[in-house]
Coordinates of C-alpha atoms in Angstrom, one line a residue:
M195 CA -25.4 19.3 -15.0
R196 CA -22.4 17.4 -13.7
K197 CA -18.8 18.3 -14.3
G198 CA -15.5 16.4 -14.2
R199 CA -16.1 13.2 -16.1
M200 CA -14.2 11.9 -19.0
K201 CA -16.9 11.3 -21.7
K202 CA -16.7 9.3 -24.9
G203 CA -15.7 11.7 -27.7
T204 CA -14.2 14.2 -25.3
S205 CA -11.1 14.3 -23.1
V206 CA -12.4 16.1 -20.0
V207 CA -15.7 17.6 -19.2
L208 CA -16.1 20.0 -16.3
T209 CA -17.7 18.5 -13.1
A210 CA -20.5 19.7 -10.9
A211 CA -19.2 20.8 -7.5
M212 CA -21.7 18.7 -5.6
A213 CA -21.1 15.6 -7.5
L214 CA -17.4 15.5 -7.6
T215 CA -15.7 18.0 -5.3
A216 CA -15.5 15.4 -2.5
L217 CA -14.3 12.7 -4.9
S218 CA -10.7 13.9 -5.0
G219 CA -10.1 13.1 -1.3
L220 CA -8.4 16.5 -1.2
G221 CA -11.4 18.6 -0.3
A222 CA -12.9 21.3 -2.4
P223 CA -10.5 22.8 -4.9
V224 CA -10.5 26.2 -3.3
K225 CA -7.9 28.2 -5.2
A226 CA -5.3 29.1 -2.7
E227 CA -3.7 32.5 -3.3
A228 CA -0.3 31.8 -4.6
A229 CA 0.7 35.4 -4.0
D230 CA 0.6 34.6 -0.3
A231 CA 3.6 32.3 -0.6
G232 CA 6.9 33.7 0.3
G233 CA 9.9 33.8 -2.0
S234 CA 10.1 34.8 -5.7
Y235 CA 8.9 32.2 -8.1
T236 CA 8.5 32.2 -11.9
D237 CA 5.0 32.0 -13.2
Y238 CA 4.5 29.0 -15.5
S239 CA 0.7 29.1 -15.6
E240 CA 0.9 29.7 -19.3
G241 CA 3.4 26.9 -19.9
F242 CA 7.2 26.6 -19.8
P243 CA 9.1 28.5 -22.5
E244 CA 11.1 25.3 -23.3
T245 CA 9.9 21.8 -23.0
V246 CA 10.4 20.4 -19.5
T247 CA 10.6 16.6 -19.0
I248 CA 9.5 15.1 -15.7
Q249 CA 9.9 11.5 -14.9
I250 CA 7.2 10.0 -12.7
P251 CA 7.5 6.5 -11.1
V252 CA 4.7 4.0 -11.5
Y253 CA 4.5 0.5 -10.0
D254 CA 4.7 -2.3 -12.4
R255 CA 2.6 -5.1 -10.9
A256 CA 2.9 -7.4 -13.9
F257 CA -0.7 -7.2 -14.8
E258 CA -1.2 -9.2 -17.9
G259 CA -1.7 -7.1 -21.1
W260 CA -1.0 -3.8 -19.2
N261 CA 1.9 -1.5 -20.3
V262 CA 2.4 0.7 -17.3
T263 CA 4.3 3.4 -19.1
D264 CA 2.3 3.6 -22.3
N265 CA -1.5 3.2 -22.2
Y266 CA -4.7 5.2 -22.7
Y267 CA -4.2 7.0 -19.4
T268 CA -0.6 8.0 -19.8
K269 CA -1.5 9.4 -23.2
W270 CA -4.5 11.2 -21.7
I271 CA -2.3 12.7 -18.9
Q272 CA 0.2 14.0 -21.6
Q273 CA -2.6 15.5 -23.6
E274 CA -4.5 17.1 -20.8
F275 CA -1.6 18.2 -18.6
G276 CA 1.7 17.9 -20.5
D277 CA 0.7 19.5 -23.7
K278 CA -1.0 22.4 -21.9
Y279 CA 2.1 23.4 -20.0
N280 CA 4.8 22.2 -22.4
V281 CA 5.8 19.4 -20.1
K282 CA 6.7 15.9 -21.3
V283 CA 5.5 13.4 -18.7
E284 CA 7.6 10.2 -18.8
Y285 CA 6.6 7.3 -16.7
V286 CA 9.3 5.1 -15.2
A287 CA 8.3 1.5 -14.3
I288 CA 9.2 0.4 -10.7
G289 CA 8.7 -3.3 -9.9
R290 CA 6.3 -3.6 -7.1
T291 CA 8.1 -6.6 -5.6
T292 CA 11.6 -5.3 -6.5
E293 CA 11.0 -1.6 -5.8
V294 CA 13.8 -1.1 -3.3
Q295 CA 16.3 -2.9 -5.5
D296 CA 15.1 -0.9 -8.6
Y297 CA 15.3 2.4 -6.8
M298 CA 18.7 1.8 -5.3
Q299 CA 20.1 0.9 -8.7
L300 CA 18.5 3.9 -10.3
I301 CA 19.8 6.2 -7.5
A302 CA 23.3 4.7 -7.7
A303 CA 23.3 5.3 -11.5
G304 CA 21.9 8.8 -11.2
N305 CA 18.8 7.8 -13.2
A306 CA 16.1 7.9 -10.6
P307 CA 12.8 9.6 -11.5
D308 CA 12.0 13.1 -10.2
I309 CA 9.7 11.6 -7.6
I310 CA 11.2 9.0 -5.3
F311 CA 8.5 7.2 -3.3
H312 CA 7.6 4.4 -1.0
Y313 CA 4.6 3.4 1.1
D314 CA 6.7 2.8 4.3
M315 CA 8.4 5.6 6.2
P316 CA 11.5 3.6 7.2
Q317 CA 12.4 2.9 3.5
A318 CA 11.6 6.4 2.5
V319 CA 14.0 7.6 5.2
N320 CA 16.6 5.1 3.8
Y321 CA 16.4 6.8 0.4
Y322 CA 16.8 10.1 2.1
S323 CA 19.8 8.9 4.0
Q324 CA 21.4 7.9 0.8
G325 CA 21.5 11.5 -0.3
A326 CA 18.9 10.9 -3.0
M327 CA 16.4 13.6 -2.0
Q328 CA 16.7 17.4 -1.9
A329 CA 15.3 19.8 0.8
L330 CA 11.9 21.3 0.0
D331 CA 10.7 24.9 0.0
L332 CA 7.1 24.6 1.3
D333 CA 6.3 28.1 0.0
E334 CA 7.3 26.9 -3.5
I335 CA 4.9 24.0 -3.2
A336 CA 2.1 26.4 -2.1
Y337 CA 2.9 28.6 -5.1
Y338 CA 2.8 26.0 -7.8
A339 CA 0.4 23.5 -6.2
P340 CA -2.0 25.7 -4.2
D341 CA -4.9 23.3 -4.1
Y342 CA -2.8 20.3 -3.2
F343 CA -0.9 22.2 -0.5
A344 CA -4.2 23.7 0.9
S345 CA -5.2 20.1 1.7
M346 CA -1.8 18.5 2.5
G347 CA 0.2 21.4 3.9
D348 CA -0.4 20.6 7.6
T349 CA 0.5 17.0 7.1
I350 CA 3.7 17.9 5.2
Q351 CA 4.7 20.3 7.9
K352 CA 4.1 17.7 10.7
Y353 CA 5.4 14.5 9.2
G354 CA 7.7 15.7 6.4
Q355 CA 10.7 16.8 8.3
M356 CA 13.9 14.8 8.8
D357 CA 16.9 16.2 10.7
G358 CA 15.3 19.7 10.7
E359 CA 14.8 19.8 6.9
N360 CA 11.5 19.6 4.9
V361 CA 12.0 16.5 2.9
F362 CA 8.8 14.5 2.3
F363 CA 5.4 15.3 0.8
F364 CA 2.5 13.0 0.8
A365 CA -0.7 11.7 -0.8
E366 CA -3.8 12.1 1.3
R367 CA -5.2 9.0 3.1
D368 CA -8.8 8.5 4.1
A369 CA -8.0 5.1 5.4
I370 CA -10.1 2.0 4.7
Y371 CA -9.1 -1.4 5.8
Y372 CA -11.7 -3.7 4.3
N373 CA -10.1 -3.7 0.9
W374 CA -7.4 -6.1 2.3
V375 CA -9.0 -9.5 2.5
T376 CA -8.1 -13.1 3.1
L377 CA -10.3 -15.3 1.0
I378 CA -11.1 -18.7 2.5
R379 CA -12.6 -21.7 0.7
Q380 CA -16.1 -21.7 2.1
D381 CA -16.9 -24.9 0.2
W382 CA -14.0 -26.6 2.1
L383 CA -15.4 -25.3 5.4
D384 CA -18.8 -26.8 4.5
A385 CA -17.2 -30.1 3.4
V386 CA -15.7 -30.6 6.9
N387 CA -18.8 -29.2 8.7
M388 CA -16.9 -26.4 10.4
E389 CA -17.6 -22.8 11.1
M390 CA -15.5 -19.7 10.3
P391 CA -12.5 -19.8 12.7
T392 CA -12.3 -17.0 15.2
N393 CA -8.8 -17.7 16.7
R394 CA -5.6 -19.5 15.9
E395 CA -6.7 -22.8 17.6
E396 CA -9.9 -22.9 15.6
L397 CA -7.9 -22.1 12.4
N398 CA -5.6 -25.0 13.1
N399 CA -8.6 -27.3 13.7
V400 CA -9.9 -26.3 10.3
L401 CA -6.5 -26.9 8.6
A402 CA -6.3 -30.3 10.3
A403 CA -9.7 -31.2 9.0
W404 CA -8.8 -30.1 5.5
K405 CA -5.7 -32.2 5.7
D406 CA -7.6 -35.3 6.8
A407 CA -10.1 -34.7 4.0
G408 CA -7.4 -34.3 1.4
L409 CA -8.5 -30.8 0.5
G410 CA -5.5 -28.5 0.8
Q411 CA -3.3 -26.4 3.1
W412 CA -2.5 -22.9 4.1
S413 CA 0.0 -21.2 1.9
E414 CA 1.2 -17.6 2.0
Q415 CA 3.8 -15.4 0.4
L416 CA 7.4 -15.4 1.7
I417 CA 7.8 -12.5 4.2
Q418 CA 10.5 -10.3 2.7
K419 CA 9.5 -6.7 3.6
S420 CA 6.7 -4.5 5.1
F421 CA 7.0 -6.5 8.3
T422 CA 3.6 -6.8 10.0
Y423 CA 3.5 -10.6 10.4
E424 CA 3.8 -10.2 14.2
Y425 CA 0.6 -8.2 14.8
P426 CA -1.7 -11.1 15.5
F427 CA 0.5 -12.0 18.4
F428 CA 0.3 -8.7 20.2
D429 CA -1.4 -8.4 23.6
E430 CA -2.4 -5.7 26.1
G431 CA 0.9 -6.1 28.0
I432 CA 3.0 -4.5 25.3
T433 CA 4.2 -1.0 26.2
D434 CA 4.4 2.1 24.0
E435 CA 8.2 2.0 24.3
E436 CA 8.3 -1.6 23.0
Y437 CA 6.2 -0.6 20.0
A438 CA 8.5 2.3 19.3
L439 CA 11.6 0.1 19.6
Y440 CA 10.4 -2.9 17.6
L441 CA 7.7 -1.8 15.1
D442 CA 9.6 -1.3 11.9
L443 CA 8.3 -2.1 8.4
N444 CA 11.9 -2.2 7.1
V445 CA 13.7 -4.4 9.7
A446 CA 12.0 -7.6 11.1
P447 CA 12.0 -7.6 14.9
L448 CA 13.4 -11.1 15.2
T449 CA 14.3 -10.8 18.9
W450 CA 10.8 -9.5 20.0
K451 CA 8.5 -11.9 21.9
P452 CA 5.6 -11.5 19.3
T453 CA 8.0 -12.7 16.6
E454 CA 9.1 -15.7 18.7
D455 CA 5.4 -16.6 19.2
F456 CA 4.7 -16.2 15.5
L457 CA 7.6 -18.4 14.5
R458 CA 6.8 -21.0 17.1
A459 CA 3.2 -21.2 15.9
W460 CA 4.3 -21.6 12.3
N461 CA 6.9 -24.2 13.3
K462 CA 4.2 -26.2 15.0
E463 CA 1.8 -25.9 12.1
Y464 CA 4.5 -26.8 9.6
N465 CA 5.5 -29.9 11.5
E466 CA 1.8 -30.9 11.7
G467 CA 1.5 -30.7 7.9
L468 CA -1.0 -27.8 8.1
I469 CA 0.9 -25.3 5.9
D470 CA 2.5 -25.7 2.5
P471 CA 5.9 -27.3 3.0
E472 CA 7.3 -25.2 0.2
F473 CA 5.8 -21.9 1.3
Y474 CA 9.2 -20.2 0.9
L475 CA 9.0 -20.6 -2.9
N476 CA 6.1 -18.2 -3.0
V477 CA 8.4 -15.2 -3.5
E478 CA 5.7 -12.9 -5.1
E479 CA 2.0 -12.5 -4.8
P480 CA 1.2 -14.3 -8.1
D481 CA 2.9 -17.4 -6.6
A482 CA 0.5 -17.5 -3.6
K483 CA -2.4 -16.6 -5.9
A484 CA -1.5 -19.6 -8.2
D485 CA -1.7 -21.9 -5.2
F486 CA -5.1 -20.7 -4.3
V487 CA -6.7 -20.7 -7.7
S488 CA -5.3 -24.2 -8.4
G489 CA -6.8 -25.6 -5.2
K490 CA -3.5 -26.3 -3.5
S491 CA -4.2 -23.6 -0.8
G492 CA -7.5 -22.8 0.9
V493 CA -6.6 -19.2 1.8
F494 CA -5.3 -16.2 -0.1
S495 CA -4.7 -12.6 1.1
F496 CA -4.7 -9.6 -1.3
Y497 CA -6.2 -6.2 -2.0
I498 CA -9.5 -6.9 -3.6
N499 CA -11.0 -4.9 -6.4
N500 CA -13.7 -5.4 -9.0
S501 CA -11.3 -6.3 -11.8
T502 CA -9.5 -9.1 -9.9
D503 CA -9.4 -12.4 -11.7
V504 CA -8.7 -14.4 -8.6
I505 CA -12.3 -15.8 -8.3
T506 CA -12.9 -16.3 -12.0
S507 CA -9.6 -18.2 -12.2
L508 CA -10.5 -20.3 -9.2
L509 CA -13.9 -21.1 -10.8
A510 CA -12.3 -22.0 -14.1
N511 CA -10.4 -24.8 -12.2
D512 CA -13.2 -25.7 -9.8
P513 CA -16.7 -24.5 -10.9
D514 CA -18.2 -25.6 -7.5
A515 CA -15.8 -23.4 -5.5
K516 CA -17.2 -21.0 -3.0
V517 CA -15.3 -18.3 -1.1
S518 CA -15.8 -16.1 2.0
V519 CA -13.7 -13.5 3.7
M520 CA -11.8 -15.1 6.6
N521 CA -12.2 -13.5 10.0
P522 CA -8.8 -11.8 10.6
A523 CA -9.0 -12.8 14.2
A524 CA -8.4 -16.4 13.1
K525 CA -4.7 -15.7 12.9
S526 CA -4.5 -14.5 16.5
P527 CA -4.1 -16.9 19.5
T528 CA -6.4 -14.7 21.5
G529 CA -8.9 -13.9 18.8
K530 CA -7.9 -10.2 19.0
S531 CA -7.1 -8.9 15.6
Y532 CA -4.4 -6.3 16.1
Y533 CA -3.4 -4.6 12.9
Y534 CA -1.2 -2.0 11.4
E535 CA -3.0 1.3 11.6
Y536 CA -2.1 3.6 8.8
P537 CA -0.6 7.0 9.4
P538 CA -2.7 10.0 8.2
Y539 CA -1.0 10.0 4.8
G540 CA -0.6 7.6 1.9
M541 CA 2.3 7.6 -0.5
I542 CA 5.5 9.1 1.0
M543 CA 7.5 11.1 -1.6
G544 CA 10.6 13.1 -2.0
I545 CA 12.2 15.0 -4.9
N546 CA 15.2 13.6 -6.6
N547 CA 18.4 15.5 -5.6
T548 CA 19.2 16.0 -9.3
T549 CA 15.9 17.4 -10.2
T550 CA 16.2 21.0 -11.5
D551 CA 14.2 24.0 -10.4
E552 CA 12.0 23.9 -13.5
E553 CA 11.4 20.2 -13.3
R554 CA 10.5 20.5 -9.6
A555 CA 8.0 23.3 -10.5
A556 CA 6.5 21.0 -13.1
V557 CA 6.1 18.2 -10.6
W558 CA 4.2 20.5 -8.2
M559 CA 2.0 21.7 -11.1
F560 CA 1.4 18.1 -12.0
L561 CA 0.3 17.2 -8.5
N562 CA -2.0 20.2 -8.5
W563 CA -3.5 19.2 -11.8
M564 CA -4.1 15.7 -10.6
A565 CA -5.7 16.9 -7.4
Q566 CA -8.5 18.6 -9.3
P567 CA -11.7 16.5 -8.7
E568 CA -12.5 16.2 -12.4
N569 CA -9.0 14.9 -13.3
L570 CA -8.8 12.5 -10.3
F571 CA -12.3 11.2 -11.0
C572 CA -11.3 10.4 -14.6
L573 CA -8.2 8.5 -13.5
Q574 CA -10.1 6.6 -10.9
N575 CA -13.1 5.7 -13.0
G576 CA -12.4 6.1 -16.7
V577 CA -14.8 7.2 -19.4
E578 CA -18.5 7.7 -18.6
G579 CA -20.7 5.5 -20.7
E580 CA -17.8 3.0 -21.3
N581 CA -16.1 2.3 -18.0
Y582 CA -19.0 3.4 -15.8
T583 CA -22.4 5.0 -15.4
L584 CA -23.5 7.4 -12.7
D585 CA -26.3 6.4 -10.4
E586 CA -28.8 8.8 -8.8
S587 CA -26.4 9.6 -6.0
G588 CA -23.6 10.5 -8.3
I589 CA -21.7 7.3 -7.6
A590 CA -19.8 5.7 -10.5
V591 CA -21.1 2.3 -11.2
P592 CA -18.5 0.2 -13.1
V593 CA -19.6 -1.5 -16.3
A594 CA -19.0 -5.2 -15.8
D595 CA -16.4 -6.9 -18.0
F596 CA -15.6 -3.7 -19.9
A597 CA -12.6 -4.4 -22.1
G598 CA -12.3 -1.4 -24.3
E599 CA -9.3 0.9 -24.9
S600 CA -10.0 2.9 -21.7
K601 CA -10.1 -0.2 -19.5
L602 CA -8.6 0.6 -16.1
S603 CA -5.6 -1.4 -14.7
Q604 CA -6.4 -4.3 -12.4
N605 CA -6.2 -2.0 -9.3
N606 CA -8.4 0.8 -10.8
N607 CA -5.4 2.8 -12.0
K608 CA -4.3 3.5 -8.5
D609 CA -0.7 3.4 -9.4
Y610 CA -1.2 6.7 -11.3
W611 CA -3.4 8.6 -8.9
C612 CA -1.7 7.4 -5.7
L613 CA 0.5 10.5 -5.9
V614 CA -2.4 12.6 -4.5
A615 CA -4.8 10.2 -2.8
E616 CA -4.6 6.7 -1.3
V617 CA -8.3 5.8 -1.8
A618 CA -11.1 7.2 -3.9
T619 CA -13.6 8.9 -1.6
Y620 CA -16.9 10.7 -1.8
G621 CA -16.4 12.5 1.5
D622 CA -19.1 10.5 3.3
E623 CA -18.5 7.1 5.0
E624 CA -21.8 5.6 3.9
K625 CA -21.5 6.9 0.4
N626 CA -17.9 5.7 0.3
Y627 CA -19.1 2.2 1.4
Q628 CA -21.8 2.1 -1.3
A629 CA -19.2 3.1 -3.9
N630 CA -16.7 0.6 -2.6
L631 CA -19.2 -2.2 -3.0
R632 CA -19.0 -1.5 -6.7
T633 CA -15.3 -0.7 -7.1
L634 CA -14.0 -3.4 -4.8
A635 CA -16.3 -6.3 -5.4
P636 CA -16.2 -8.5 -8.4
A637 CA -19.6 -8.6 -10.0
G638 CA -21.9 -10.8 -7.9
Y639 CA -19.5 -10.9 -4.9
E640 CA -20.6 -7.7 -3.1
D641 CA -21.2 -9.9 0.0
L642 CA -17.4 -10.3 0.3
I643 CA -17.0 -6.5 0.9
Q644 CA -19.8 -6.6 3.4
Q645 CA -18.1 -9.4 5.3
S646 CA -14.8 -7.6 5.3
Y647 CA -16.4 -4.3 6.3
D648 CA -18.2 -6.0 9.2
Y649 CA -14.9 -7.5 10.5
D650 CA -13.3 -4.1 10.1
Q651 CA -15.9 -2.4 12.2
A652 CA -15.7 -5.2 14.9
N653 CA -11.9 -4.9 15.2
R654 CA -11.4 -1.1 15.1
E655 CA -10.1 -1.0 18.7
Y656 CA -7.0 -3.1 17.8
G657 CA -5.2 -0.7 15.5
V658 CA -1.6 0.0 16.5
V659 CA 0.1 3.2 15.2
T660 CA 3.9 3.1 14.6
P661 CA 5.8 6.0 16.1
I662 CA 7.8 8.0 13.5
F663 CA 11.3 9.1 14.3
T664 CA 12.2 12.7 13.2
K665 CA 15.9 11.9 12.8
T666 CA 17.5 9.3 10.6
V667 CA 18.1 6.0 12.4
E668 CA 21.5 5.7 10.8
S669 CA 22.2 2.2 12.0
S670 CA 19.0 1.0 10.3
T671 CA 20.3 2.4 7.0
E672 CA 23.6 0.7 7.5
Y673 CA 22.4 -2.7 8.6
A674 CA 18.9 -3.2 7.1
S675 CA 20.0 -5.0 4.0
D676 CA 22.1 -7.5 5.8
L677 CA 19.5 -8.0 8.5
N678 CA 16.9 -8.6 5.8
A679 CA 19.0 -11.4 4.3
M680 CA 19.5 -12.9 7.8
W681 CA 15.8 -12.7 8.5
Q682 CA 14.8 -14.6 5.3
E683 CA 17.3 -17.4 6.1
F684 CA 16.6 -17.6 9.8
Y685 CA 12.8 -17.4 9.6
V686 CA 12.5 -20.1 7.0
D687 CA 14.8 -22.4 9.0
L688 CA 12.9 -21.7 12.2
V689 CA 9.6 -22.6 10.6
T690 CA 10.9 -25.8 8.9
C691 CA 13.1 -27.2 11.6
S692 CA 11.9 -29.9 14.0
T693 CA 10.1 -28.7 17.1
D694 CA 12.8 -29.9 19.4
E695 CA 15.4 -27.8 17.5
F696 CA 13.4 -24.6 17.7
D697 CA 14.5 -23.2 21.1
Q698 CA 18.2 -23.5 20.5
K699 CA 18.0 -22.3 16.9
Y700 CA 15.9 -19.3 17.9
A701 CA 18.4 -18.3 20.6
D702 CA 21.4 -18.7 18.3
Y703 CA 19.8 -16.8 15.5
C704 CA 18.7 -13.9 17.8
Q705 CA 22.3 -13.5 19.1
E706 CA 23.6 -13.5 15.5
Y707 CA 20.9 -11.0 14.5
L708 CA 21.8 -8.7 17.4
D709 CA 25.5 -9.0 16.6
G710 CA 24.8 -8.3 12.9
G711 CA 23.5 -4.8 13.6
Y712 CA 20.1 -5.2 15.3
Q713 CA 21.4 -4.3 18.7
A714 CA 22.9 -1.1 17.2
I715 CA 19.5 -0.2 15.8
L716 CA 17.7 -0.8 19.1
D717 CA 20.3 1.3 21.0
E718 CA 20.0 4.2 18.5
K719 CA 16.2 4.1 18.6
Q720 CA 16.3 4.1 22.4
A721 CA 18.6 7.2 22.3
L722 CA 16.1 9.0 20.0
L723 CA 13.2 8.1 22.2
D724 CA 15.1 9.4 25.3
E725 CA 15.7 12.8 23.5
G726 CA 12.1 13.0 22.2
S727 CA 13.0 12.8 18.5
Y728 CA 9.8 11.0 17.4
I729 CA 6.1 11.6 16.7
A730 CA 3.6 9.3 18.5
E731 CA -0.1 9.6 17.9

């Protein structure tokens, strides 16, 4: 008998330990002894005496036909967790591409949800520096969320401190990288008799051949945040101190040599007509996606999953289209695919400074409930017999084209379960891979996941870990917004200017950027490095 699957006609069925214990990504749900936690805490295991409302953020990715705050799964969560403990679970939509703006407005108005989250540490620190988060009692977390804390306690204690206070808690991450892919038009490669490019020069040759054949260009999304554009231009000569100073997901390192090399390459490619002359209009991912499915662009980067409509939309416009996964080394001049290596945690979270003691306790209980293998498995896979079937290995096999009431969101409901796990995992790499072939690949396109996995394995040595400062970089909080506005203006101009203007413009913009606050950030980071206020893996 297997436990822990949502079955048709029932809400939750218990799960067999062997089948699903590993699925949570949080280890076996060994019941930690809450009595071991220090302090005196009220027992709410039988429910709160008065209804407690918790507000939980959820990304709104503008999936067509999907209401992020009111759907089958939000109702199921209320029924299975909320009603049991007399907790009203309210979801608050946070725009995926406007999340910082959304959160800052909510924080300023005093209306932010009880959990304030972000995937990138610099921005999470920025929220903290705004006074939006309260200090955490780790014993309290252990009391109300013993299973969650048994798995994540060490990570919270190591990475969750700022300025000597416990501030952040995390989702677990069993990192995979092959779910991020750049699709390339294989039929276009075939049409110009060219192989998959393995470095930047070869990629430019492909783009030039496409241009000559009248096929299409290279188009990407405007770079506005999560700055990792420079990674393909790294080399072995970069020191650890340089990485610590310049790597920053929240502030673009305009003055750094890899950025200059990136901008110079794009400027050359722009002036040669190899990239979309209006790339800067692709403000959001759907804009770049539209270019790809319409045949305007021959490449598109995104997180792939089995419910994506990218390929079906492309085929609707061009039934003869074929796609492959582009070798990530194609973006690098040296063919060495340096990449952002994830820290050992997923979502970074803090508790709203206005959250009450009871609301905070309910949040911890909610995390502990979600961390249970049977609940997490339901959120990740849906209803057995409708959304999926189980194979002989206990792996969920998605039912192709399922469109019933319990249909998952286009990213497999991740925006709900990302509070406790970054990826679905079976606790075994080979089993995870077999499962991901099904959950990541659109039906009939399993070879795309195989291609991406092979590239991932070949490039493992090029991961770069970003050092984490344990004190607030106050100048970053002060200047990040203005510098981001400068970056968007400067980088677009540097890409689109004539090649003979580039050197002078770059020098002028770098000086303006430094004067606009970037020098203050570099100086403060250097001081923190000198005093040892950072964590480096």
